[in-house]
PDB file of C-alpha atoms in Angstrom:
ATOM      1  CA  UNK Z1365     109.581  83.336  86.188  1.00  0.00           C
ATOM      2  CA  UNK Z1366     110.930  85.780  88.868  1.00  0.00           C
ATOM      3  CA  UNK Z1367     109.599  89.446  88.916  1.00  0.00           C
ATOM      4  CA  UNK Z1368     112.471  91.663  89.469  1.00  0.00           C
ATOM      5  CA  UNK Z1369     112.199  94.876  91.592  1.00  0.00           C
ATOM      6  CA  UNK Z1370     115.941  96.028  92.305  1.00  0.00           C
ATOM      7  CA  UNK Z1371     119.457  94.901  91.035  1.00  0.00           C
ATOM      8  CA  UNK Z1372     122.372  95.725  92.809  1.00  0.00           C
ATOM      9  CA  UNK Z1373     126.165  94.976  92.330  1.00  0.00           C
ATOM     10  CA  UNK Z1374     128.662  93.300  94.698  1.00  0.00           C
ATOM     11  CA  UNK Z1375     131.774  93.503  93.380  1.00  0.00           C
ATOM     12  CA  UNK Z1376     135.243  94.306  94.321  1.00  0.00           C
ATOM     13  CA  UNK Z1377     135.256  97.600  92.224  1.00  0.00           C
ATOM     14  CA  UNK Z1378     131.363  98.416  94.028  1.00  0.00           C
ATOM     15  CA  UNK Z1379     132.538  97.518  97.176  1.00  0.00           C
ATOM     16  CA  UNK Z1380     135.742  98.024  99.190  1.00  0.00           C
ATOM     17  CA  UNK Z1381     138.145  94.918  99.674  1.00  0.00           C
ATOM     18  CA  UNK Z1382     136.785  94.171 102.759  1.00  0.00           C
ATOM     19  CA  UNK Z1383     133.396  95.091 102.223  1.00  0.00           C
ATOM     20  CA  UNK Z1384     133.215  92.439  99.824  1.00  0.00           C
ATOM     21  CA  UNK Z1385     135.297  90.020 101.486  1.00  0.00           C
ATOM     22  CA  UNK Z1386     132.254  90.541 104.309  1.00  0.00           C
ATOM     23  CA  UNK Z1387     129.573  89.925 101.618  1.00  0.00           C
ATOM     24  CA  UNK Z1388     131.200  86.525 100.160  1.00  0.00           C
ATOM     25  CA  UNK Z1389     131.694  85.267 103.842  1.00  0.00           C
ATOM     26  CA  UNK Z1390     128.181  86.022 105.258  1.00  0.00           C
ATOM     27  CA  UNK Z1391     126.223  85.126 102.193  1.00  0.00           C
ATOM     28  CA  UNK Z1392     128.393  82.142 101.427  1.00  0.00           C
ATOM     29  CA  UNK Z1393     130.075  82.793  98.089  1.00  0.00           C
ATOM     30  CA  UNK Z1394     133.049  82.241  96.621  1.00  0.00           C
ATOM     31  CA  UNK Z1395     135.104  84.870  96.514  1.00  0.00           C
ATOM     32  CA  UNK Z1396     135.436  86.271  92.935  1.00  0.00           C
ATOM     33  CA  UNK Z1397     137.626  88.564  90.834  1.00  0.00           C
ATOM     34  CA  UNK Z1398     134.353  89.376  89.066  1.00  0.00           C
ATOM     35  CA  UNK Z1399     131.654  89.926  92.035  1.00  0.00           C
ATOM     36  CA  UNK Z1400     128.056  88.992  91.807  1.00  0.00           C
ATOM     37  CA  UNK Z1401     124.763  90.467  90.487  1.00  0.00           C
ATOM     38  CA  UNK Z1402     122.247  90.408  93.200  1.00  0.00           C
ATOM     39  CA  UNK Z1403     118.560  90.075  91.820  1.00  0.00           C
ATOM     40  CA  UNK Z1404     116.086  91.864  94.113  1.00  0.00           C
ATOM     41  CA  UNK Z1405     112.688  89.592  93.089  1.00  0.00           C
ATOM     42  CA  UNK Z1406     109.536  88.758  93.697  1.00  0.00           C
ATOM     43  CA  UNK Z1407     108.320  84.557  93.017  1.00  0.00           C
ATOM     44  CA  UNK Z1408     104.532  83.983  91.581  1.00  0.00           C
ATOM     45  CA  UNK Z1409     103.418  84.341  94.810  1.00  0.00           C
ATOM     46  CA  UNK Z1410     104.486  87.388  95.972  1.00  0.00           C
ATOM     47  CA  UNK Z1411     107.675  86.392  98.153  1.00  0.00           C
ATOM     48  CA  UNK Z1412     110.688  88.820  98.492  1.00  0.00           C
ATOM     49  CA  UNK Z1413     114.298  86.476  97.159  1.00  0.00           C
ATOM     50  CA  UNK Z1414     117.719  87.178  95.735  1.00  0.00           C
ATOM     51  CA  UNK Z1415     118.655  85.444  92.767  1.00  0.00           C
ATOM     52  CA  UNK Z1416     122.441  85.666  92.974  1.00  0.00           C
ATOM     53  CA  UNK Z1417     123.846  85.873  89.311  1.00  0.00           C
ATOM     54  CA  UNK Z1418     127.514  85.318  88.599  1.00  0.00           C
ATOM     55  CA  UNK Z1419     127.417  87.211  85.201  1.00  0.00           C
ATOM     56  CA  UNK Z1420     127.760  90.792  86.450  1.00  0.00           C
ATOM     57  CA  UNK Z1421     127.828  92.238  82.756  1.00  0.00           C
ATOM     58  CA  UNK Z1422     124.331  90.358  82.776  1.00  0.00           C
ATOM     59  CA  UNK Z1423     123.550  92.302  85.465  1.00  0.00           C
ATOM     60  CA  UNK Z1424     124.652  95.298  84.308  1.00  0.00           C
ATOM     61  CA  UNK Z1425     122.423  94.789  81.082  1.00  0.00           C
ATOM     62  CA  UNK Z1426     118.971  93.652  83.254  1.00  0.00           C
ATOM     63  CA  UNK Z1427     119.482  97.439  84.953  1.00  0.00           C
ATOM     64  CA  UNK Z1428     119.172  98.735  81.297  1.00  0.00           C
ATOM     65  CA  UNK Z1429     116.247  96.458  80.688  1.00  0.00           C
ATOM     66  CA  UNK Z1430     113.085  96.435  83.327  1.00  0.00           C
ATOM     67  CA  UNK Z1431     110.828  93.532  83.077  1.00  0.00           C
ATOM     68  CA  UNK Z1432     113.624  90.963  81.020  1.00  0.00           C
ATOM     69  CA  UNK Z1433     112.675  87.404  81.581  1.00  0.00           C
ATOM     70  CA  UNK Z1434     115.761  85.847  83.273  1.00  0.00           C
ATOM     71  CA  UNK Z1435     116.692  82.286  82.396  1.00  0.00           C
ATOM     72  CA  UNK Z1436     117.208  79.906  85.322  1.00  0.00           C
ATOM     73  CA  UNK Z1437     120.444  78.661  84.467  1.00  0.00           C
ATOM     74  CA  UNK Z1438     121.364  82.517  84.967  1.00  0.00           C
ATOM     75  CA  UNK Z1439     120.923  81.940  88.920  1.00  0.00           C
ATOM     76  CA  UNK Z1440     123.408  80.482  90.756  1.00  0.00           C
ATOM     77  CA  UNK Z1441     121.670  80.456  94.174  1.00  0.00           C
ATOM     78  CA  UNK Z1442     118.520  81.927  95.838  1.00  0.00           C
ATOM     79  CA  UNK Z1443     118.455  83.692  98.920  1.00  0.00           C
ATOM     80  CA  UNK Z1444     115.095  83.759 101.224  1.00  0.00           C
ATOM     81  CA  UNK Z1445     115.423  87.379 101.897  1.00  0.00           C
ATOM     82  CA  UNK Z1446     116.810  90.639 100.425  1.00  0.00           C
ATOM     83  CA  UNK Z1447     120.346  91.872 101.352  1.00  0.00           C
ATOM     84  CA  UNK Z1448     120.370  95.089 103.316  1.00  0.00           C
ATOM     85  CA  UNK Z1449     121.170  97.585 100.935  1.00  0.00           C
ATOM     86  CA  UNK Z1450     121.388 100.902 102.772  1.00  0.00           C
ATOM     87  CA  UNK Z1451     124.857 102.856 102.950  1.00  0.00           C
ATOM     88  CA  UNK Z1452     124.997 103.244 106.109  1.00  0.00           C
ATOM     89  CA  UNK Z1453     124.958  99.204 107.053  1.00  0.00           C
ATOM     90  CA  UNK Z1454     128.188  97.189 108.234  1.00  0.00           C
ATOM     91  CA  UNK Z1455     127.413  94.459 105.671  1.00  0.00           C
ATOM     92  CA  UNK Z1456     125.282  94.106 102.433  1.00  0.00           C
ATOM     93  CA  UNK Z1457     123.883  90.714 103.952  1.00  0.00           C
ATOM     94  CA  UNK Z1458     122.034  90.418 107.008  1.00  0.00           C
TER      95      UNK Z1458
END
């Protein structure tokens, strides 16, 4: 179980084209028509991740919803760190 603290979007409607084009490239994603839910989380132990989701309306609906349990096979990957979310940053990813 993941403890979620922040959910953010990265899509091409949330981002501009090349914005997003940046994210896929430095985080290693295909690029999508859809985008990506990024998962902001805490693990049992107190470690900062981000579960990448691929199911941005699921994403959308976990904003609406503090504290949801989400499954595993939500997750497509897990990053070790949390993407750089500040609007004044070149890139969502470090």
């Amino acid at each position: 179980m993941i403890t979620v603290h922040r959910i953010a979007l990265a899509t091409p409607a949330t981002l501009d084209a090349d914005a997003y084009r940046e994210f896929c490239w430095g985080a290693g994603l295909e690029h999508t028509a859809t985008g990506y839910g990024l998962l902001c989380a805490f693990d049992d132990i107190g470690d900062a991740f981000t579960a990448v989701i691929d199911d941005v309306e699921y994403a959308r609906l976990l904003m609406e919803a503090p504290g949801a349990v989400v499954p595993a096979d939500k997750i497509i990957c897990i990053f070790r760190e949390w993407p750089d979310l500040r609007p004044e940053s070149a890139t969502v990813w470090p």
